[in-house]
Amino acid sequence: MTSIDDVMIEITPQVLLKAYACGIFPMAESAEDNALYWIEPERRGILPLDCVHVPRRLARTIRQGDFEVRVDDDFEAVIDGCAAPRAGRRSTWINGRIRSLYADLFALGHCHTVEVWDDDELIGGLYGVHLGRAFFGESMFSRARDASKIALIYLVARLKFGGFELLDTQFLTGHLARFGAIEVGRAEFQRLLEAALYCPGNGNGNVAGGGAGFGRGFLGAGAGAGAGAGAGAGAASAAGAAGASGGASAAGASGAGAPAGASAAGASPAGAAAFWSLPGGATGSFVLQLVSQTSKTGCSTA
């Protein structure tokens, strides 16, 4: 692994966005270690949005709707939940610098949370980074049965409704594989990433201004496994990112979109991806309808 400090980059939200655009992300060894490391795995986990499997029992829970799903309501509580000790794990890789950087990205409209609430209690959720038509999953947590799984399915529905093309899970775990996640090689991931970052109407792509007009949204992706793979190659690209401008606008953070009862067919708005286009009150049945849509295969909820 190559430390961010070793390559003398002043890590800022704009540099971090450029690193994501290169297929690189930061991690720490532990919550107690303030150093950050650039990671670029040889094999990358992704969850193909057109082939997501929802287990039958989970689908029933989502239809029943005995919970509330909120988006970007309490970033601090979500990252606290992701960083908290849990069974078999005393701490995480989320250190103080990670907290600060992603809080800045949240303020800029590039970091999102999907939260599951039971009355006024946060019982699970996830957070990740939005750039162009790509969403980069960072971490998830659960304090009640199926809470993080519900957040994941609601995230997939929001991404599909908004016209996203790539859901990056960083690494592949058995948990994510049950939802249809797969591994791809570095070259294939770069191809998918470039396609997701390019916006035809933009004129110059969508890397620098991925948040503009998109509003203010991941995954517990086995964040320790294989963390050092490819980090050396990634550090050089990330170093070059430091000199690039990072236009991280949060303009246009509108929640406007089709009503919750609208047909899922053709629901994605015209133009670039819009994380906020799915109304917050979408029903569980509508969410499952969105997730079950596929453009290439017969994969669906089961």
CSV table of N, CA and C in Angstrom, one decimal, residues 89-237:
chain,number,residue,atom,x,y,z
A,89,ARG,N,-15.7,-7.8,15.4
A,89,ARG,CA,-14.9,-6.7,14.9
A,89,ARG,C,-14.9,-5.6,16.0
A,90,ARG,N,-13.7,-5.2,16.4
A,90,ARG,CA,-13.6,-4.2,17.5
A,90,ARG,C,-13.5,-2.8,17.0
A,91,SER,N,-13.1,-2.6,15.7
A,91,SER,CA,-13.0,-1.3,15.2
A,91,SER,C,-13.0,-1.4,13.6
A,92,THR,N,-13.0,-0.3,13.0
A,92,THR,CA,-13.1,-0.3,11.5
A,92,THR,C,-11.9,0.6,11.0
A,93,TRP,N,-11.9,0.7,9.6
A,93,TRP,CA,-10.9,1.6,9.0
A,93,TRP,C,-11.3,3.0,8.9
A,94,ILE,N,-12.4,3.4,9.5
A,94,ILE,CA,-12.9,4.8,9.4
A,94,ILE,C,-12.3,5.6,10.5
A,95,ASN,N,-11.3,6.4,10.1
A,95,ASN,CA,-10.6,7.2,11.1
A,95,ASN,C,-11.0,8.6,11.0
A,96,GLY,N,-10.4,9.5,11.8
A,96,GLY,CA,-10.8,10.9,11.8
A,96,GLY,C,-10.7,11.6,10.5
A,97,ARG,N,-9.7,11.3,9.7
A,97,ARG,CA,-9.5,12.0,8.4
A,97,ARG,C,-10.6,11.5,7.4
A,98,ILE,N,-10.9,10.2,7.5
A,98,ILE,CA,-12.0,9.7,6.6
A,98,ILE,C,-13.3,10.4,7.0
A,99,ARG,N,-13.6,10.5,8.3
A,99,ARG,CA,-14.8,11.2,8.7
A,99,ARG,C,-14.9,12.7,8.2
A,100,SER,N,-13.8,13.4,8.3
A,100,SER,CA,-13.7,14.8,7.9
A,100,SER,C,-13.9,14.9,6.4
A,101,LEU,N,-13.2,14.1,5.6
A,101,LEU,CA,-13.2,14.2,4.2
A,101,LEU,C,-14.6,13.9,3.6
A,102,TYR,N,-15.2,12.8,4.1
A,102,TYR,CA,-16.5,12.5,3.6
A,102,TYR,C,-17.6,13.4,4.1
A,103,ALA,N,-17.4,14.0,5.2
A,103,ALA,CA,-18.3,15.1,5.7
A,103,ALA,C,-18.3,16.2,4.7
A,104,ASP,N,-17.1,16.6,4.2
A,104,ASP,CA,-16.9,17.6,3.3
A,104,ASP,C,-17.6,17.3,1.9
A,105,LEU,N,-17.4,16.0,1.5
A,105,LEU,CA,-18.1,15.6,0.3
A,105,LEU,C,-19.6,15.6,0.4
A,106,PHE,N,-20.1,15.3,1.6
A,106,PHE,CA,-21.5,15.3,1.9
A,106,PHE,C,-22.0,16.8,1.8
A,107,ALA,N,-21.3,17.7,2.3
A,107,ALA,CA,-21.7,19.1,2.2
A,107,ALA,C,-21.7,19.6,0.8
A,108,LEU,N,-20.8,19.0,-0.1
A,108,LEU,CA,-20.7,19.4,-1.5
A,108,LEU,C,-21.7,18.6,-2.3
A,109,GLY,N,-22.5,17.7,-1.8
A,109,GLY,CA,-23.5,17.0,-2.5
A,109,GLY,C,-22.9,15.7,-3.3
A,110,HIS,N,-21.7,15.3,-2.9
A,110,HIS,CA,-21.1,14.1,-3.6
A,110,HIS,C,-21.2,12.9,-2.7
A,111,CYS,N,-21.5,13.0,-1.5
A,111,CYS,CA,-21.6,11.8,-0.6
A,111,CYS,C,-23.0,11.7,-0.1
A,112,HIS,N,-23.6,10.5,-0.1
A,112,HIS,CA,-25.0,10.3,0.3
A,112,HIS,C,-25.1,9.2,1.3
A,113,THR,N,-26.2,9.3,2.1
A,113,THR,CA,-26.6,8.2,3.0
A,113,THR,C,-28.0,7.7,2.6
A,114,VAL,N,-28.2,6.4,2.8
A,114,VAL,CA,-29.5,5.9,2.8
A,114,VAL,C,-29.7,5.3,4.2
A,115,GLU,N,-30.8,5.7,4.8
A,115,GLU,CA,-31.0,5.4,6.3
A,115,GLU,C,-32.3,4.7,6.5
A,116,VAL,N,-32.3,3.7,7.4
A,116,VAL,CA,-33.5,3.0,7.8
A,116,VAL,C,-33.8,3.3,9.2
A,117,TRP,N,-35.0,3.8,9.4
A,117,TRP,CA,-35.4,4.3,10.8
A,117,TRP,C,-36.6,3.4,11.2
A,118,ASP,N,-36.6,3.2,12.6
A,118,ASP,CA,-37.8,2.6,13.2
A,118,ASP,C,-38.2,3.7,14.2
A,119,ASP,N,-39.3,4.4,13.9
A,119,ASP,CA,-39.7,5.6,14.6
A,119,ASP,C,-38.6,6.6,14.6
A,120,ASP,N,-38.0,6.9,15.7
A,120,ASP,CA,-36.9,7.9,15.8
A,120,ASP,C,-35.6,7.2,16.0
A,121,GLU,N,-35.5,5.9,15.8
A,121,GLU,CA,-34.3,5.2,16.0
A,121,GLU,C,-33.6,4.8,14.7
A,122,LEU,N,-32.4,5.2,14.4
A,122,LEU,CA,-31.7,4.7,13.3
A,122,LEU,C,-31.2,3.3,13.4
A,123,ILE,N,-31.7,2.4,12.6
A,123,ILE,CA,-31.4,1.0,12.8
A,123,ILE,C,-30.5,0.4,11.8
A,124,GLY,N,-30.2,1.2,10.8
A,124,GLY,CA,-29.2,0.7,9.7
A,124,GLY,C,-29.1,1.7,8.6
A,125,GLY,N,-28.1,1.5,7.8
A,125,GLY,CA,-27.9,2.5,6.7
A,125,GLY,C,-26.6,2.2,6.0
A,126,LEU,N,-26.3,3.1,5.1
A,126,LEU,CA,-25.1,3.0,4.3
A,126,LEU,C,-24.7,4.4,3.8
A,127,TYR,N,-23.4,4.5,3.3
A,127,TYR,CA,-23.0,5.8,2.7
A,127,TYR,C,-22.1,5.5,1.5
A,128,GLY,N,-22.0,6.5,0.6
A,128,GLY,CA,-21.1,6.3,-0.5
A,128,GLY,C,-21.0,7.6,-1.3
A,129,VAL,N,-20.2,7.5,-2.4
A,129,VAL,CA,-19.9,8.7,-3.2
A,129,VAL,C,-20.6,8.6,-4.5
A,130,HIS,N,-21.1,9.8,-4.9
A,130,HIS,CA,-21.8,9.9,-6.2
A,130,HIS,C,-21.0,10.8,-7.1
A,131,LEU,N,-20.6,10.2,-8.3
A,131,LEU,CA,-19.9,11.0,-9.3
A,131,LEU,C,-20.4,10.6,-10.7
A,132,GLY,N,-21.0,11.6,-11.4
A,132,GLY,CA,-21.5,11.2,-12.7
A,132,GLY,C,-22.6,10.2,-12.5
A,133,ARG,N,-22.6,9.1,-13.3
A,133,ARG,CA,-23.6,8.1,-13.3
A,133,ARG,C,-23.0,6.9,-12.5
A,134,ALA,N,-22.0,7.1,-11.6
A,134,ALA,CA,-21.4,6.1,-10.8
A,134,ALA,C,-21.7,6.3,-9.4
A,135,PHE,N,-21.9,5.3,-8.6
A,135,PHE,CA,-22.0,5.4,-7.1
A,135,PHE,C,-21.0,4.4,-6.5
A,136,PHE,N,-20.1,4.9,-5.7
A,136,PHE,CA,-19.1,4.2,-5.0
A,136,PHE,C,-19.4,3.9,-3.6
A,137,GLY,N,-19.7,2.6,-3.3
A,137,GLY,CA,-20.1,2.2,-2.0
A,137,GLY,C,-19.0,2.2,-1.0
A,138,GLU,N,-19.2,2.7,0.2
A,138,GLU,CA,-18.2,2.8,1.2
A,138,GLU,C,-18.4,1.9,2.4
A,139,SER,N,-19.5,2.0,3.1
A,139,SER,CA,-19.7,1.2,4.2
A,139,SER,C,-21.2,1.1,4.5
A,140,MET,N,-21.6,0.1,5.3
A,140,MET,CA,-23.0,0.0,5.7
A,140,MET,C,-23.0,-0.7,7.1
A,141,PHE,N,-24.1,-0.5,7.8
A,141,PHE,CA,-24.2,-1.1,9.2
A,141,PHE,C,-25.7,-1.5,9.4
A,142,SER,N,-25.9,-2.3,10.4
A,142,SER,CA,-27.2,-2.7,10.8
A,142,SER,C,-27.3,-3.0,12.3
A,143,ARG,N,-28.3,-2.5,12.9
A,143,ARG,CA,-28.6,-2.7,14.3
A,143,ARG,C,-29.9,-3.5,14.5
A,144,ALA,N,-30.5,-3.9,13.4
A,144,ALA,CA,-31.7,-4.7,13.5
A,144,ALA,C,-31.7,-5.6,12.2
A,145,ARG,N,-32.4,-6.7,12.3
A,145,ARG,CA,-32.5,-7.6,11.2
A,145,ARG,C,-32.9,-7.0,9.9
A,146,ASP,N,-32.0,-7.2,8.9
A,146,ASP,CA,-32.3,-6.8,7.5
A,146,ASP,C,-32.2,-5.3,7.3
A,147,ALA,N,-31.8,-4.5,8.3
A,147,ALA,CA,-31.8,-3.0,8.1
A,147,ALA,C,-30.8,-2.6,7.0
A,148,SER,N,-29.6,-3.1,7.0
A,148,SER,CA,-28.7,-2.7,6.0
A,148,SER,C,-29.0,-3.2,4.6
A,149,LYS,N,-29.7,-4.4,4.6
A,149,LYS,CA,-30.2,-5.0,3.3
A,149,LYS,C,-31.3,-4.1,2.7
A,150,ILE,N,-32.1,-3.6,3.6
A,150,ILE,CA,-33.2,-2.7,3.1
A,150,ILE,C,-32.6,-1.5,2.5
A,151,ALA,N,-31.6,-0.9,3.2
A,151,ALA,CA,-30.9,0.3,2.7
A,151,ALA,C,-30.3,0.0,1.3
A,152,LEU,N,-29.7,-1.2,1.1
A,152,LEU,CA,-29.0,-1.5,-0.1
A,152,LEU,C,-30.1,-1.6,-1.3
A,153,ILE,N,-31.2,-2.2,-1.0
A,153,ILE,CA,-32.2,-2.3,-2.0
A,153,ILE,C,-32.8,-1.0,-2.4
A,154,TYR,N,-33.0,-0.1,-1.4
A,154,TYR,CA,-33.5,1.2,-1.7
A,154,TYR,C,-32.5,2.1,-2.4
A,155,LEU,N,-31.2,1.8,-2.2
A,155,LEU,CA,-30.1,2.5,-2.9
A,155,LEU,C,-30.2,2.0,-4.4
A,156,VAL,N,-30.3,0.7,-4.6
A,156,VAL,CA,-30.4,0.2,-6.0
A,156,VAL,C,-31.6,0.9,-6.7
A,157,ALA,N,-32.7,0.9,-6.1
A,157,ALA,CA,-33.9,1.5,-6.7
A,157,ALA,C,-33.6,3.0,-7.1
A,158,ARG,N,-33.0,3.7,-6.2
A,158,ARG,CA,-32.7,5.1,-6.4
A,158,ARG,C,-31.8,5.3,-7.6
A,159,LEU,N,-30.8,4.4,-7.6
A,159,LEU,CA,-29.8,4.5,-8.7
A,159,LEU,C,-30.4,4.2,-10.1
A,160,LYS,N,-31.3,3.2,-10.1
A,160,LYS,CA,-31.9,2.8,-11.3
A,160,LYS,C,-32.9,3.9,-11.8
A,161,PHE,N,-33.6,4.4,-10.9
A,161,PHE,CA,-34.6,5.5,-11.2
A,161,PHE,C,-33.9,6.7,-11.8
A,162,GLY,N,-32.7,7.0,-11.2
A,162,GLY,CA,-31.9,8.1,-11.6
A,162,GLY,C,-31.0,8.0,-12.8
A,163,GLY,N,-31.0,6.8,-13.4
A,163,GLY,CA,-30.2,6.6,-14.6
A,163,GLY,C,-28.8,6.3,-14.4
A,164,PHE,N,-28.4,5.8,-13.2
A,164,PHE,CA,-27.0,5.4,-13.0
A,164,PHE,C,-26.6,4.2,-13.7
A,165,GLU,N,-25.3,4.0,-13.9
A,165,GLU,CA,-24.8,2.8,-14.7
A,165,GLU,C,-23.9,1.9,-13.9
A,166,LEU,N,-23.3,2.4,-12.8
A,166,LEU,CA,-22.3,1.6,-12.1
A,166,LEU,C,-22.5,1.8,-10.6
A,167,LEU,N,-22.5,0.6,-9.9
A,167,LEU,CA,-22.5,0.6,-8.4
A,167,LEU,C,-21.3,-0.2,-8.0
A,168,ASP,N,-20.3,0.5,-7.6
A,168,ASP,CA,-19.0,0.0,-7.1
A,168,ASP,C,-19.1,-0.5,-5.7
A,169,THR,N,-18.8,-1.8,-5.4
A,169,THR,CA,-18.7,-2.3,-4.0
A,169,THR,C,-17.3,-2.4,-3.5
A,170,GLN,N,-16.3,-2.0,-4.3
A,170,GLN,CA,-14.9,-2.1,-4.0
A,170,GLN,C,-14.4,-3.5,-3.9
A,171,PHE,N,-14.9,-4.3,-3.0
A,171,PHE,CA,-14.5,-5.7,-2.9
A,171,PHE,C,-15.8,-6.6,-2.9
A,172,LEU,N,-15.6,-7.9,-3.3
A,172,LEU,CA,-16.7,-8.8,-3.3
A,172,LEU,C,-16.7,-9.6,-2.0
A,173,THR,N,-17.8,-9.7,-1.4
A,173,THR,CA,-18.0,-10.5,-0.2
A,173,THR,C,-19.1,-11.5,-0.4
A,174,GLY,N,-19.2,-12.6,0.4
A,174,GLY,CA,-20.3,-13.5,0.2
A,174,GLY,C,-21.6,-12.9,0.4
A,175,HIS,N,-21.7,-11.9,1.3
A,175,HIS,CA,-22.9,-11.2,1.6
A,175,HIS,C,-23.4,-10.5,0.4
A,176,LEU,N,-22.5,-9.8,-0.3
A,176,LEU,CA,-22.9,-9.0,-1.5
A,176,LEU,C,-23.2,-10.0,-2.7
A,177,ALA,N,-22.5,-11.1,-2.8
A,177,ALA,CA,-22.7,-12.0,-3.8
A,177,ALA,C,-24.1,-12.6,-3.8
A,178,ARG,N,-24.7,-12.7,-2.7
A,178,ARG,CA,-26.1,-13.2,-2.6
A,178,ARG,C,-27.1,-12.2,-3.3
A,179,PHE,N,-26.7,-10.9,-3.4
A,179,PHE,CA,-27.5,-10.0,-4.1
A,179,PHE,C,-27.2,-9.8,-5.6
A,180,GLY,N,-26.2,-10.6,-6.0
A,180,GLY,CA,-25.8,-10.5,-7.5
A,180,GLY,C,-24.5,-9.8,-7.7
A,181,ALA,N,-23.7,-9.4,-6.7
A,181,ALA,CA,-22.5,-8.8,-6.9
A,181,ALA,C,-21.5,-9.7,-7.5
A,182,ILE,N,-20.6,-9.2,-8.4
A,182,ILE,CA,-19.6,-10.0,-9.1
A,182,ILE,C,-18.2,-9.2,-9.0
A,183,GLU,N,-17.2,-9.9,-9.4
A,183,GLU,CA,-15.8,-9.3,-9.5
A,183,GLU,C,-15.5,-9.1,-11.0
A,184,VAL,N,-14.9,-8.0,-11.3
A,184,VAL,CA,-14.3,-7.7,-12.6
A,184,VAL,C,-12.9,-7.3,-12.5
A,185,GLY,N,-12.1,-7.5,-13.6
A,185,GLY,CA,-10.7,-7.1,-13.6
A,185,GLY,C,-10.6,-5.6,-13.6
A,186,ARG,N,-9.4,-5.1,-13.4
A,186,ARG,CA,-9.1,-3.6,-13.3
A,186,ARG,C,-9.5,-3.0,-14.7
A,187,ALA,N,-9.1,-3.6,-15.8
A,187,ALA,CA,-9.3,-3.0,-17.1
A,187,ALA,C,-10.8,-2.9,-17.4
A,188,GLU,N,-11.6,-3.9,-17.0
A,188,GLU,CA,-13.0,-3.9,-17.2
A,188,GLU,C,-13.7,-2.9,-16.3
A,189,PHE,N,-13.2,-2.8,-15.1
A,189,PHE,CA,-13.8,-1.8,-14.2
A,189,PHE,C,-13.5,-0.4,-14.8
A,190,GLN,N,-12.3,-0.1,-15.3
A,190,GLN,CA,-12.0,1.2,-15.8
A,190,GLN,C,-12.9,1.5,-17.0
A,191,ARG,N,-13.2,0.5,-17.8
A,191,ARG,CA,-14.1,0.7,-19.0
A,191,ARG,C,-15.5,1.1,-18.5
A,192,LEU,N,-16.0,0.4,-17.5
A,192,LEU,CA,-17.3,0.7,-17.0
A,192,LEU,C,-17.3,2.1,-16.3
A,193,LEU,N,-16.3,2.4,-15.6
A,193,LEU,CA,-16.2,3.7,-14.9
A,193,LEU,C,-16.2,4.8,-15.9
A,194,GLU,N,-15.4,4.7,-16.9
A,194,GLU,CA,-15.3,5.8,-17.9
A,194,GLU,C,-16.7,6.0,-18.6
A,195,ALA,N,-17.4,4.9,-18.9
A,195,ALA,CA,-18.7,5.1,-19.5
A,195,ALA,C,-19.7,5.7,-18.5
A,196,ALA,N,-19.6,5.4,-17.2
A,196,ALA,CA,-20.5,6.0,-16.2
A,196,ALA,C,-20.2,7.5,-16.0
A,197,LEU,N,-18.9,7.9,-16.2
A,197,LEU,CA,-18.5,9.3,-15.9
A,197,LEU,C,-18.8,10.2,-17.1
A,198,TYR,N,-18.9,9.6,-18.3
A,198,TYR,CA,-19.1,10.4,-19.5
A,198,TYR,C,-20.6,10.8,-19.6
A,199,CYS,N,-20.8,12.1,-19.8
A,199,CYS,CA,-22.2,12.6,-19.9
A,199,CYS,C,-22.3,13.2,-21.3
A,200,PRO,N,-23.0,12.6,-22.3
A,200,PRO,CA,-23.0,13.1,-23.7
A,200,PRO,C,-23.4,14.5,-23.8
A,201,GLY,N,-24.3,15.0,-23.0
A,201,GLY,CA,-24.7,16.4,-23.2
A,201,GLY,C,-23.8,17.4,-22.6
A,202,ASN,N,-22.8,16.9,-21.9
A,202,ASN,CA,-21.9,17.8,-21.1
A,202,ASN,C,-20.8,18.5,-21.9
A,203,GLY,N,-20.4,17.8,-23.0
A,203,GLY,CA,-19.4,18.4,-23.8
A,203,GLY,C,-18.0,18.0,-23.4
A,204,ASN,N,-17.7,17.9,-22.1
A,204,ASN,CA,-16.4,17.5,-21.7
A,204,ASN,C,-16.4,16.4,-20.7
A,205,GLY,N,-17.5,15.6,-20.7
A,205,GLY,CA,-17.6,14.5,-19.8
A,205,GLY,C,-18.1,15.0,-18.5
A,206,ASN,N,-18.0,14.1,-17.4
A,206,ASN,CA,-18.7,14.5,-16.2
A,206,ASN,C,-17.8,14.2,-15.0
A,207,VAL,N,-16.5,14.1,-15.2
A,207,VAL,CA,-15.6,13.8,-14.1
A,207,VAL,C,-15.5,15.0,-13.1
A,208,ALA,N,-15.3,16.2,-13.7
A,208,ALA,CA,-15.0,17.3,-12.8
A,208,ALA,C,-16.3,17.8,-12.1
A,209,GLY,N,-17.4,17.8,-12.8
A,209,GLY,CA,-18.6,18.3,-12.3
A,209,GLY,C,-19.7,17.3,-12.0
A,210,GLY,N,-19.3,16.2,-11.5
A,210,GLY,CA,-20.3,15.1,-11.3
A,210,GLY,C,-21.4,15.4,-10.4
A,211,GLY,N,-21.3,16.3,-9.5
A,211,GLY,CA,-22.4,16.6,-8.6
A,211,GLY,C,-23.3,17.7,-9.0
A,212,ALA,N,-22.9,18.4,-10.0
A,212,ALA,CA,-23.7,19.6,-10.4
A,212,ALA,C,-25.1,19.2,-10.8
A,213,GLY,N,-26.1,19.7,-10.2
A,213,GLY,CA,-27.5,19.5,-10.6
A,213,GLY,C,-28.0,18.1,-10.1
A,214,PHE,N,-27.3,17.4,-9.3
A,214,PHE,CA,-27.7,16.0,-9.0
A,214,PHE,C,-28.3,16.0,-7.6
A,215,GLY,N,-28.1,17.0,-6.8
A,215,GLY,CA,-28.6,16.9,-5.4
A,215,GLY,C,-27.7,16.1,-4.5
A,216,ARG,N,-28.2,16.1,-3.3
A,216,ARG,CA,-27.4,15.3,-2.4
A,216,ARG,C,-28.1,14.0,-2.1
A,217,GLY,N,-26.3,8.5,-0.4
A,217,GLY,CA,-26.5,8.1,-1.1
A,217,GLY,C,-25.4,7.0,-1.1
A,218,PHE,N,-23.4,3.4,0.1
A,218,PHE,CA,-22.9,2.2,-0.2
A,218,PHE,C,-23.0,0.9,0.6
A,219,LEU,N,-21.8,0.5,0.7
A,219,LEU,CA,-21.9,-0.9,1.0
A,219,LEU,C,-20.8,-1.4,1.9
A,220,GLY,N,-21.1,-2.3,2.8
A,220,GLY,CA,-20.1,-2.9,3.6
A,220,GLY,C,-19.4,-3.9,2.8
A,221,ALA,N,-18.4,-3.5,2.1
A,221,ALA,CA,-17.8,-4.3,1.0
A,221,ALA,C,-16.5,-5.0,1.5
A,222,GLY,N,-16.5,-5.5,2.7
A,222,GLY,CA,-15.3,-6.3,3.1
A,222,GLY,C,-14.1,-5.4,3.1
A,223,ALA,N,-14.2,-4.3,3.7
A,223,ALA,CA,-13.2,-3.2,3.5
A,223,ALA,C,-11.8,-3.6,4.0
A,224,GLY,N,-11.5,-4.7,4.6
A,224,GLY,CA,-10.2,-5.0,4.9
A,224,GLY,C,-9.5,-5.9,3.9
A,225,ALA,N,-10.3,-6.8,3.2
A,225,ALA,CA,-9.7,-7.8,2.4
A,225,ALA,C,-9.1,-7.2,1.1
A,226,GLY,N,-7.8,-7.6,0.8
A,226,GLY,CA,-7.2,-7.2,-0.4
A,226,GLY,C,-6.9,-5.8,-0.5
A,227,ALA,N,-6.8,-5.1,0.6
A,227,ALA,CA,-6.7,-3.6,0.6
A,227,ALA,C,-5.5,-3.1,-0.1
A,228,GLY,N,-4.4,-3.8,-0.2
A,228,GLY,CA,-3.2,-3.3,-0.8
A,228,GLY,C,-3.1,-3.5,-2.2
A,229,ALA,N,-4.0,-4.3,-2.8
A,229,ALA,CA,-3.8,-4.7,-4.2
A,229,ALA,C,-3.9,-3.4,-5.2
A,230,GLY,N,-2.8,-3.3,-5.9
A,230,GLY,CA,-2.8,-2.2,-6.9
A,230,GLY,C,-2.6,-0.9,-6.4
A,231,ALA,N,-2.3,-0.7,-5.1
A,231,ALA,CA,-2.2,0.7,-4.5
A,231,ALA,C,-1.1,1.5,-5.1
A,232,GLY,N,0.0,0.8,-5.4
A,232,GLY,CA,1.2,1.5,-6.0
A,232,GLY,C,0.8,2.2,-7.3
A,233,ALA,N,0.2,1.4,-8.2
A,233,ALA,CA,-0.2,2.0,-9.5
A,233,ALA,C,-1.2,3.1,-9.3
A,234,GLY,N,-2.1,3.0,-8.3
A,234,GLY,CA,-3.1,4.0,-8.1
A,234,GLY,C,-2.5,5.3,-7.6
A,235,ALA,N,-1.5,5.2,-6.8
A,235,ALA,CA,-0.9,6.4,-6.2
A,235,ALA,C,-0.4,7.4,-7.2
A,236,ALA,N,0.1,6.9,-8.3
A,236,ALA,CA,0.7,7.9,-9.3
A,236,ALA,C,-0.5,8.6,-9.9
A,237,SER,N,-1.6,7.9,-10.2
A,237,SER,CA,-2.7,8.6,-10.8
A,237,SER,C,-3.3,9.6,-9.9
